[in-house]
Coordinates of C-alpha atoms and ligand atoms in Angstrom, one line a residue:
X1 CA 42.9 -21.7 -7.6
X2 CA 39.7 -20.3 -5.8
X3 CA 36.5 -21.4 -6.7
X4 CA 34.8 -18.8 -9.6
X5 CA 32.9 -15.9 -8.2
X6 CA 28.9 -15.4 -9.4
X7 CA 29.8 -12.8 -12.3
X8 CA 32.4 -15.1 -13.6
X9 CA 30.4 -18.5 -13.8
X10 CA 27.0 -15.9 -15.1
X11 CA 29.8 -14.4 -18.0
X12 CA 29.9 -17.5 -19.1
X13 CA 26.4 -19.0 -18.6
X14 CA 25.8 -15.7 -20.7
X15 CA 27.8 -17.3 -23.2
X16 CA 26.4 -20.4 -23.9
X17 CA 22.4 -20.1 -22.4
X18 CA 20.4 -16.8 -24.1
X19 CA 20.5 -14.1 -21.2
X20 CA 22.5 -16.9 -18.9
X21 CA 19.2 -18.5 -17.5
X22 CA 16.7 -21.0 -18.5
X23 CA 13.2 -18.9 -16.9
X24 CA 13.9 -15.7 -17.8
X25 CA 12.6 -13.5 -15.0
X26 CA 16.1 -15.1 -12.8
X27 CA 18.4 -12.8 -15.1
X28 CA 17.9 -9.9 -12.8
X29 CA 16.4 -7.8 -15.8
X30 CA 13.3 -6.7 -14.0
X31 CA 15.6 -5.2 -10.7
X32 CA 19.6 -4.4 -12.4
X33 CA 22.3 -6.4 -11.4
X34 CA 23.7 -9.6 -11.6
X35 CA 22.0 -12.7 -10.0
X36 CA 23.7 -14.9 -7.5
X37 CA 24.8 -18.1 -8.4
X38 CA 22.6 -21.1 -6.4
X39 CA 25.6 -23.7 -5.1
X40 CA 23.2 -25.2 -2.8
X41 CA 20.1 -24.8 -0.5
X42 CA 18.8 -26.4 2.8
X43 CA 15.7 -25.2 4.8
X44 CA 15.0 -21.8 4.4
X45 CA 18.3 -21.2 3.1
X46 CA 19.9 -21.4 -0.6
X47 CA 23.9 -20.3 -0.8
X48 CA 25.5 -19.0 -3.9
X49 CA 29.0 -20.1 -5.1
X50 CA 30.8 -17.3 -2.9
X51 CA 28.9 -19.0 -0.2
X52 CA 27.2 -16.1 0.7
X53 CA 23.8 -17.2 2.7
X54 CA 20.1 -15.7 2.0
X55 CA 17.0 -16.5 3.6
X56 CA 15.3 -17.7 0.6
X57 CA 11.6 -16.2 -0.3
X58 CA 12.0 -17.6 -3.6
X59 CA 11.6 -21.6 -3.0
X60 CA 11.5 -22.5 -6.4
X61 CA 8.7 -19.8 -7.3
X62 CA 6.3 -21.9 -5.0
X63 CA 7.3 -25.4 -6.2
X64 CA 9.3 -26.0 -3.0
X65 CA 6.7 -25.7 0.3
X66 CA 8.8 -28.1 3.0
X67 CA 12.2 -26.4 2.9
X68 CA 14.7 -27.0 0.5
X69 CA 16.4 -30.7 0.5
X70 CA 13.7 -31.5 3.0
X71 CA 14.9 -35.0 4.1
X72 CA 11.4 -36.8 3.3
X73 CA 12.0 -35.4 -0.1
X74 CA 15.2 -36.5 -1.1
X75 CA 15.1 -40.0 0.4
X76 CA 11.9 -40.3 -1.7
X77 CA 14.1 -39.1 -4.8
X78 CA 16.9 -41.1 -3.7
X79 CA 15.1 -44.5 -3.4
X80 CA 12.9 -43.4 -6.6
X81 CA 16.3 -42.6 -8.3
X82 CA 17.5 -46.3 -7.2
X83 CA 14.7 -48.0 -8.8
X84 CA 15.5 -46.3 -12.1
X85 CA 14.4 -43.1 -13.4
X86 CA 11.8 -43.4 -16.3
X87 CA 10.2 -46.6 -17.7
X88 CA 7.7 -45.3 -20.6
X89 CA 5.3 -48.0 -18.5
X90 CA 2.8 -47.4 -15.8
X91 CA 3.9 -47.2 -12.5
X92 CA 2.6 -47.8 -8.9
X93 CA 4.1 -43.8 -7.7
X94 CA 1.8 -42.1 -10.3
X95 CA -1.2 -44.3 -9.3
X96 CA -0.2 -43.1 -5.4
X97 CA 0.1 -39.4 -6.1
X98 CA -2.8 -39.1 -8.8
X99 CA -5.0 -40.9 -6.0
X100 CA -3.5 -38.3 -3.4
X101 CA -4.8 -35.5 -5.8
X102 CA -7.8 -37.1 -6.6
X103 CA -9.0 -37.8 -2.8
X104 CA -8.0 -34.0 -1.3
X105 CA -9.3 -32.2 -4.5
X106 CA -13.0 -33.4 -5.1
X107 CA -13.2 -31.9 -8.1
X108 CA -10.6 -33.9 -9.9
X109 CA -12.1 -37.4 -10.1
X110 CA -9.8 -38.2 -13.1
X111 CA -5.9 -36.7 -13.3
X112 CA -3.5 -36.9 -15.9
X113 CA 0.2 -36.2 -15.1
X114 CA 2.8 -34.1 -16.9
X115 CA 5.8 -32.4 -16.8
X116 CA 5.1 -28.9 -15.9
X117 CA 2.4 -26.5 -15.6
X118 CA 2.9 -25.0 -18.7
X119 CA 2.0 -28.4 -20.3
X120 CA -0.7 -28.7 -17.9
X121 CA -2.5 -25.3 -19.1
X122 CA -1.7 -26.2 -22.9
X123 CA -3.3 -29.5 -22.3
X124 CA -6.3 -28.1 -21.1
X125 CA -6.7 -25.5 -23.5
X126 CA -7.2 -28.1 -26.0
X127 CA -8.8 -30.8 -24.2
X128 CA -11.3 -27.9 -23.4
X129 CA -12.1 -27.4 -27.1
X130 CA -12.0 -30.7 -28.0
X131 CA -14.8 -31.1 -25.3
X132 CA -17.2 -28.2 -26.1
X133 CA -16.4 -27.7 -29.9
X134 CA -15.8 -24.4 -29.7
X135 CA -12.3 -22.2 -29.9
X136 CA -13.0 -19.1 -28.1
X137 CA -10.8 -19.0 -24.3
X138 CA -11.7 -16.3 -21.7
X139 CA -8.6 -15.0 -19.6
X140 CA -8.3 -12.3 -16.9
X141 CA -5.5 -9.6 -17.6
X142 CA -2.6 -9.9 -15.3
X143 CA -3.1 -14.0 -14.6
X144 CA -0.5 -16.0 -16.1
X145 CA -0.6 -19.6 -17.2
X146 CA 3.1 -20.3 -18.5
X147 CA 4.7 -20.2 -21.5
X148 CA 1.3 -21.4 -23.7
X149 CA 0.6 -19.9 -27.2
X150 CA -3.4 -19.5 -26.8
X151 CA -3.0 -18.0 -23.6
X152 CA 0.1 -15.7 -23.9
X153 CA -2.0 -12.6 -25.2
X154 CA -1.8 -9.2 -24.1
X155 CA -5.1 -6.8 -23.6
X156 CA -6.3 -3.5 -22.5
X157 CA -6.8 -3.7 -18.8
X158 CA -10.4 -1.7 -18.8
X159 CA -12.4 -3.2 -21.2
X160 CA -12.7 -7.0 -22.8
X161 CA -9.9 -7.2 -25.6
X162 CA -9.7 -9.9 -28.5
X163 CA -6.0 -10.7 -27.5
X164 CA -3.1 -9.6 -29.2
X165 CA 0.1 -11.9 -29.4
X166 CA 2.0 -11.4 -25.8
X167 CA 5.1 -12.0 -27.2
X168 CA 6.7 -12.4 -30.8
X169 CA 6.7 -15.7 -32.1
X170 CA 2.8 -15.9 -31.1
X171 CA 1.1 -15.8 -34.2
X172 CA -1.9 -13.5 -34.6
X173 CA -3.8 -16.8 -35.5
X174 CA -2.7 -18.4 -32.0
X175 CA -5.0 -15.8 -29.7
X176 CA -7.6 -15.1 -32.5
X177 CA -9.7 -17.0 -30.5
X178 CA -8.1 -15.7 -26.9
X179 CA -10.1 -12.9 -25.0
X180 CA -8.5 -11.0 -21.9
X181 CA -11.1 -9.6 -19.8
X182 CA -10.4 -7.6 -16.2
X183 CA -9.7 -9.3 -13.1
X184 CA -12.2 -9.2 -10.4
X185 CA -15.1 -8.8 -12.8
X186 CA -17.1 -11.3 -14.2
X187 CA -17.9 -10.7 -17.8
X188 CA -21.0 -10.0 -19.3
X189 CA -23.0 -12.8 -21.1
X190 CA -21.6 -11.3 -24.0
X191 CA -18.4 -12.5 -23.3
X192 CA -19.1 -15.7 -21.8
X193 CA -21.1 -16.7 -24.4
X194 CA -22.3 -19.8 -26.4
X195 CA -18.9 -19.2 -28.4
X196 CA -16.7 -19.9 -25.5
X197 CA -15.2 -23.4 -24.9
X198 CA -13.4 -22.5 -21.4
X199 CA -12.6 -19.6 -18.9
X200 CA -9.0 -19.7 -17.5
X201 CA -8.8 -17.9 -14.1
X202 CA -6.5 -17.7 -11.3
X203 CA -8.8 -18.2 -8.4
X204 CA -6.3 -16.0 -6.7
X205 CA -4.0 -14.4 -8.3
X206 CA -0.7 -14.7 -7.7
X207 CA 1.6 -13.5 -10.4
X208 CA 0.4 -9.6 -9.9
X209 CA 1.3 -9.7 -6.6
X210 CA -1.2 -11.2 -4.6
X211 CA -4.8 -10.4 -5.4
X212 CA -7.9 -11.8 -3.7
X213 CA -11.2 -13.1 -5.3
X214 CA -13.8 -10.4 -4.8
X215 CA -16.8 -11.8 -3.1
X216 CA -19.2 -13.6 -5.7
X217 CA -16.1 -13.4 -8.4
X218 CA -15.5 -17.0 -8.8
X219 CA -19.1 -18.3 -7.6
X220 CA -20.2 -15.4 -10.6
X221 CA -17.4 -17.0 -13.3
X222 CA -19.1 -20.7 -12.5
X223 CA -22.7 -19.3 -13.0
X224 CA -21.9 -17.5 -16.2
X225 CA -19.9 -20.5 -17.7
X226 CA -22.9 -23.2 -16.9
X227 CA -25.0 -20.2 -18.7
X228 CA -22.8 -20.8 -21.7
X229 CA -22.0 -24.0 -21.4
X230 CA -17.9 -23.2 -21.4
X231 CA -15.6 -25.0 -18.9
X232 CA -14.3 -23.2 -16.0
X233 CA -11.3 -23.8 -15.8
X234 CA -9.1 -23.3 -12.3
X235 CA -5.1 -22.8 -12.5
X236 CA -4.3 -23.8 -9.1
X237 CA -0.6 -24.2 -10.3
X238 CA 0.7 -21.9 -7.2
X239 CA -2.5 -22.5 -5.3
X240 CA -2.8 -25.9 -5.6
X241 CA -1.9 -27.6 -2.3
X242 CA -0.6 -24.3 -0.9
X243 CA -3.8 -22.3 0.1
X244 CA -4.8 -26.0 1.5
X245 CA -5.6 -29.2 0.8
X246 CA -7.9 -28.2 -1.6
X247 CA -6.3 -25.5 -3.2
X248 CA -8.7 -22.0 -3.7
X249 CA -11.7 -24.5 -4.9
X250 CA -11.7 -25.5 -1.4
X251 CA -10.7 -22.6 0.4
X252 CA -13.9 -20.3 -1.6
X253 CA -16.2 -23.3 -2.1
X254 CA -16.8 -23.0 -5.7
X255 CA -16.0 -26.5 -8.1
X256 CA -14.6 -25.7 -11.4
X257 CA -14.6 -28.5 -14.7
X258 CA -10.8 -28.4 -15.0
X259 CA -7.8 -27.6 -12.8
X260 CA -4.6 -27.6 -13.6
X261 CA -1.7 -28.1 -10.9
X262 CA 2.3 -27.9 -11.1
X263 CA 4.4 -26.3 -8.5
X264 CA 3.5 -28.1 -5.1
X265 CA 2.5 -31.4 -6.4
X266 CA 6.0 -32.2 -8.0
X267 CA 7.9 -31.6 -4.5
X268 CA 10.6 -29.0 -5.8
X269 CA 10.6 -31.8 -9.2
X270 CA 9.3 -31.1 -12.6
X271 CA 5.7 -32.0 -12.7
X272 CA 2.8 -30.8 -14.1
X273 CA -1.2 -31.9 -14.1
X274 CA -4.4 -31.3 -15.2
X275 CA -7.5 -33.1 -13.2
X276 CA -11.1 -32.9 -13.8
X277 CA -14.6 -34.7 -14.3
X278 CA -14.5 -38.0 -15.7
X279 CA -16.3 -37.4 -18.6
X280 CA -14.6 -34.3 -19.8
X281 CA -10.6 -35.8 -18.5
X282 CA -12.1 -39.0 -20.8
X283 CA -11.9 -37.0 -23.8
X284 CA -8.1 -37.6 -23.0
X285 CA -6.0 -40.5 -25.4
X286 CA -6.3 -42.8 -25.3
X287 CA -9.8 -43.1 -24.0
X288 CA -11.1 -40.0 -26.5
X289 CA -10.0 -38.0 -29.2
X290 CA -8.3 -35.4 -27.6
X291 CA -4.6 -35.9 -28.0
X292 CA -1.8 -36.2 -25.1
X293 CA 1.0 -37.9 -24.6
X294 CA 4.4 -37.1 -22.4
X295 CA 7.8 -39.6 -22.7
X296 CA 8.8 -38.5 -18.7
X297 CA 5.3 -38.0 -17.5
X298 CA 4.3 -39.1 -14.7
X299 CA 7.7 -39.6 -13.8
X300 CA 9.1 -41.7 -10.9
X301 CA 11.1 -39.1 -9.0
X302 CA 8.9 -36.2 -9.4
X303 CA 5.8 -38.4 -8.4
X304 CA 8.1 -39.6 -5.8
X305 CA 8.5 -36.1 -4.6
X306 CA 5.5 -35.2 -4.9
X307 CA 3.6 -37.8 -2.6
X308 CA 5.8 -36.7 -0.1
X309 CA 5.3 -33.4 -0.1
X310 CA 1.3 -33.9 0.0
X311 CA 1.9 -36.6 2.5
X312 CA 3.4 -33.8 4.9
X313 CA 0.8 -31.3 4.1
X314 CA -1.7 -31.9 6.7
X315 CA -4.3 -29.3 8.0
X316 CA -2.0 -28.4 11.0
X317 CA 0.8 -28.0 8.4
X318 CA -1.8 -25.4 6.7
X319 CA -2.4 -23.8 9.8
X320 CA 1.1 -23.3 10.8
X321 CA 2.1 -22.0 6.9
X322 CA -1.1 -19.6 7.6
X323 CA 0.5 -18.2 10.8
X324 CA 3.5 -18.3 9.5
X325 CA 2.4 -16.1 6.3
X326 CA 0.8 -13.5 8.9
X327 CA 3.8 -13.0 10.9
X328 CA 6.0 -12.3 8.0
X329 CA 3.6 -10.1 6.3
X330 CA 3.5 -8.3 9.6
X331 CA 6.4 -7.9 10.4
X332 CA 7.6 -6.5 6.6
X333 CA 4.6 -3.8 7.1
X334 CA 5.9 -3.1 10.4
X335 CA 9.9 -3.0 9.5
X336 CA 8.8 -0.7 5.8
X337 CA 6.7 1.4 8.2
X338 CA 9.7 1.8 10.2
X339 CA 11.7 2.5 7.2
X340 CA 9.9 4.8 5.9
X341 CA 8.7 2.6 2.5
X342 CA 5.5 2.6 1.7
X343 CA 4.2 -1.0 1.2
X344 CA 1.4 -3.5 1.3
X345 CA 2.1 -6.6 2.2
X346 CA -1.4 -8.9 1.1
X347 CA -2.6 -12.3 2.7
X348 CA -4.3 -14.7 1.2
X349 CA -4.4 -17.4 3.9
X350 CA -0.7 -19.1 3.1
X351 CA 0.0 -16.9 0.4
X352 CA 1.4 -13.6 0.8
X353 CA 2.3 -10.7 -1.9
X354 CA 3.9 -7.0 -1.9
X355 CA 3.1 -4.0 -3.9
X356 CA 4.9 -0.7 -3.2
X357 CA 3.0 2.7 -2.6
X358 CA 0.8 4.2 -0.8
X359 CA -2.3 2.8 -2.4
X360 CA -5.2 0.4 -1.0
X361 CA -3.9 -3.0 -2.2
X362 CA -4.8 -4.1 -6.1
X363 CA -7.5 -5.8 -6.8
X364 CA -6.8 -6.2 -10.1
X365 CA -3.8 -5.5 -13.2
X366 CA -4.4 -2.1 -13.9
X367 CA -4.2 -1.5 -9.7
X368 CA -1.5 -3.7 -9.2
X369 CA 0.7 -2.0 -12.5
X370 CA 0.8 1.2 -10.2
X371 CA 3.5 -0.6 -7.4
X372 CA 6.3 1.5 -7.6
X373 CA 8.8 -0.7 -10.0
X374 CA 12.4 1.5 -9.2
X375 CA 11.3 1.4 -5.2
X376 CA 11.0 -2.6 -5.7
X377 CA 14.5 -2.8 -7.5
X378 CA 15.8 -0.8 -4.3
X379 CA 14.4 -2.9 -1.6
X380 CA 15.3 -6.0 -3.8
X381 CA 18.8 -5.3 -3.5
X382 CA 18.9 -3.5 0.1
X383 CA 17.3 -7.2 0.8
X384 CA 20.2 -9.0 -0.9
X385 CA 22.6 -6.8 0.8
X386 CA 21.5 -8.2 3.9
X387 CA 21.3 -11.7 3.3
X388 CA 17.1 -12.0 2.4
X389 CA 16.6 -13.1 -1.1
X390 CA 12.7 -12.2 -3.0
X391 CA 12.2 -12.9 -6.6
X392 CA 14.0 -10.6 -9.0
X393 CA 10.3 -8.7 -9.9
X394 CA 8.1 -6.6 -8.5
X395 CA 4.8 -8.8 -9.0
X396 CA 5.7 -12.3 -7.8
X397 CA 4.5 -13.6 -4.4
X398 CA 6.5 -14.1 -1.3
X399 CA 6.8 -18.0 -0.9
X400 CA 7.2 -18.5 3.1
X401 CA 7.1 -22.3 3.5
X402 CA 7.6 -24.7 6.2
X403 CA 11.1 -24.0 6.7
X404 CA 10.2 -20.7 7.5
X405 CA 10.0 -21.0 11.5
X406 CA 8.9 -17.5 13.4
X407 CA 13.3 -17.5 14.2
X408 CA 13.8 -17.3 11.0
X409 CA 11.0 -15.0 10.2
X410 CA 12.0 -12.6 13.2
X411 CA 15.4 -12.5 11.2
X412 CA 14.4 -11.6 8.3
X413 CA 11.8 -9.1 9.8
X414 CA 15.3 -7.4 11.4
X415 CA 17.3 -7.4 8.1
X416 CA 14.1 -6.0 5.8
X417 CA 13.6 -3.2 8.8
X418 CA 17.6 -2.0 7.5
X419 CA 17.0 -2.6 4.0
X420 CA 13.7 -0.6 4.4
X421 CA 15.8 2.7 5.5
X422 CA 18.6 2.1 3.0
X423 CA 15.6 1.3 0.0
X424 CA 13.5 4.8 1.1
X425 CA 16.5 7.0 1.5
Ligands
LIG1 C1 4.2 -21.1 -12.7 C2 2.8 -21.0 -13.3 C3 2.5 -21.7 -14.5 C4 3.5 -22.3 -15.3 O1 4.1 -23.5 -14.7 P1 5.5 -24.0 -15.2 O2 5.7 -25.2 -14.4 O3 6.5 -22.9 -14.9 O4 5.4 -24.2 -16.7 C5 1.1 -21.7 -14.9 N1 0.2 -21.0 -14.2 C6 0.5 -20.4 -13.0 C7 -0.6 -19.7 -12.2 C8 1.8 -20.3 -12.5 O5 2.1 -19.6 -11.4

């Protein structure tokens, strides 16, 4: 009997999980098609179930940074795994990685683990209106923060909008209290005013493509919020231990209240955490009156994972992942040029992102809606043709890790300078 074929094992994933996926941007929706079936991954690598190789861009959506099945990951998993897999009691490995937060992000002089960063911005939502007293949350249009109700509304992209629900389900009561703003432009006092218990920002934004801070953004957000007296609060969840040790606080000098993290810090496991100053994370339960609790969190195999990850991601490993971020966006201008597809590759130190068109590069949602969607579905699957896997949307990053030596990258460069032609033409 040979081994099932992608469409035949999706058929029936279709059949028993809602669209056949458990995130929903993986069911190809956004680019046509039918996704390939992950058997397994190594390195830069993943293989699907027709074992069919691609040089992976995805890496988890950021979560993986060393390579997949990096071996200081799994034997950390392994010997985690050994010891038993969740207590519901403190442990020594989320004492190791909370103190690995606390001592490369200064900001964070308390952290509470979780199990992903959607729980992480949740948490902070109402930790930051338990703190202040207030209900009102600032958000930028075209930042995301996960699958959390107060923070999943949807706004004009000109002006400051009372949110509307971003999906059904949402209640209208749920982002009463939400306002979506522009990116890139700090409100007026009007907006951040003595109503507002927290700002949520992106301090680079990385789920409209890649968008830079414009200079004085963020150091304008923390003078406006100590105005008010709101929290700023920083979702570092792809940033966090990827732009550097100190995620974008450290990289643009500006200390928010609150940070959440997810992503990096769980080592390709689920994880999820919010850190802060100790007298606003003290709110927290037990110590305070703010409510949190988690049966798996903090738990031993993703802290596991996650302490070795950040144990590896020193500031030459920054430097190379920098490097390594510049030749690939390089080389994809140079190979689209070539091609005859107009693109943008932005660089954000180790982060790099992709809008297509002719246009300067977006600096913020209503910029970065304009990348040409049908061109992206082209190119996505041009890519896949040749062996070179990107997420399956036009506005997520391109996550080059570790793995990702310049060999690999000069691959890749060759395949995307084919795709290129066949995605123009
Ligand atoms: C991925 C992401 C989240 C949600 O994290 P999950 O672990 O998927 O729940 C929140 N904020 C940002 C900025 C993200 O990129």
């Amino acid at each position: 009997m040979s081994p099932p074929t992608n469409a035949e094992l999706f058929a029936r994933s279709c059949a028993v999980i809602p669209g056949g996926v458990n995130s929903s941007i993986r069911a190809f929706r956004a680019v046509g098609g039918t996704p390939y079936v992950v058997e397994r991954a190594e390195g830069p690598y993943v293989w699907d179930v027709e074992g069919t190789r691609y040089i992976d861009l995805v890496q988890s959506y950021g979560a993986v940074i060393l390579g997949h099945a990096h071996p200081a990951i799994t034997a950390a998993v392994a010997a985690a795994a050994a010891r038993g897999t969740s207590y519901g009691a403190p442990t020594p490995g989320e004492l190791a990685l909370a103190e690995a937060i606390r001592d490369r992000v200064p900001s964070c002089q308390r952290v509470r683990l979780m199990n992903s960063g959607t729980e992480a911005t949740s948490t902070a939502v109402r930790l930051a209106r338990g703190v202040t007293g207030r209900d009102r949350i600032v958000i930028f249009h075209g930042n995301f923060h996960g699958a959390t109700d107060a923070l999943l509304a949807a706004g004009g992209s000109g002006v400051a909008t009372l949110g509307l629900p971003g999906t059904a389900g949402v209640p209208a009561a749920a982002v009463a209290h939400t306002v979506v703003v522009p990116y890139n432009r700090v409100p007026p006092p009007d907006v951040i005013d003595e109503s507002v218990a927290a700002v949520f920002v992106e301090p680079v934004a990385a789920n409209m493509g890649v968008v830079a801070p414009a200079d004085g953004f963020l150091a304008g957000l923390r003078a406006a919020c100590d105005r008010a007296g709101a929290l700023l609060v920083f979702d570092e969840v792809i940033t966090g231990f990827r732009l550097g040790p100190a995620g974008a606080q450290g990289r643009y000098g500006v200390t928010p209240d609150l940070t959440t993290f997810g992503k990096v810090i769980g080592g390709g496991l689920p994880i999820g955490a919010v850190g802060g100053r100790a007298e606003i994370m003290e709110t927290l339960s037990p110590l305070g009156p703010v409510f949190h609790a988690g049966t798996l969190a903090g738990n031993p195999l993703a802290t596991a994972a996650g302490r070795a990850a950040l144990d590896l991601l020193d500031e030459a490993a920054y430097a190379t992942l920098a490097r390594r971020a510049a030749r690939l966006a390089g080389g994809l201008s140079a190979a689209c040029a070539a091609g005859g597809l107009a693109a943008r590759f932005p660089v954000v130190g180790t982060l790099v992102g992709m809008y297509l068109g002719d246009g300067p590069p977006p600096t913020d949602f209503a910029t970065a809606k304009s990348t040409d969607e049908a061109a992206y579905a082209r190119w996505f699957h041009a890519l896949l043709a040749e062996g070179v896997a990107l997420a399956p949307g036009a506005y997520e990053a391109l996550f080059v890790g570790l793995a990702h030596t310049d060999e690999v990258i000069d691959d890749l460069v060759d395949r995307a300078r084919r795709a290129a032609e066949r995605a123009a033409a």
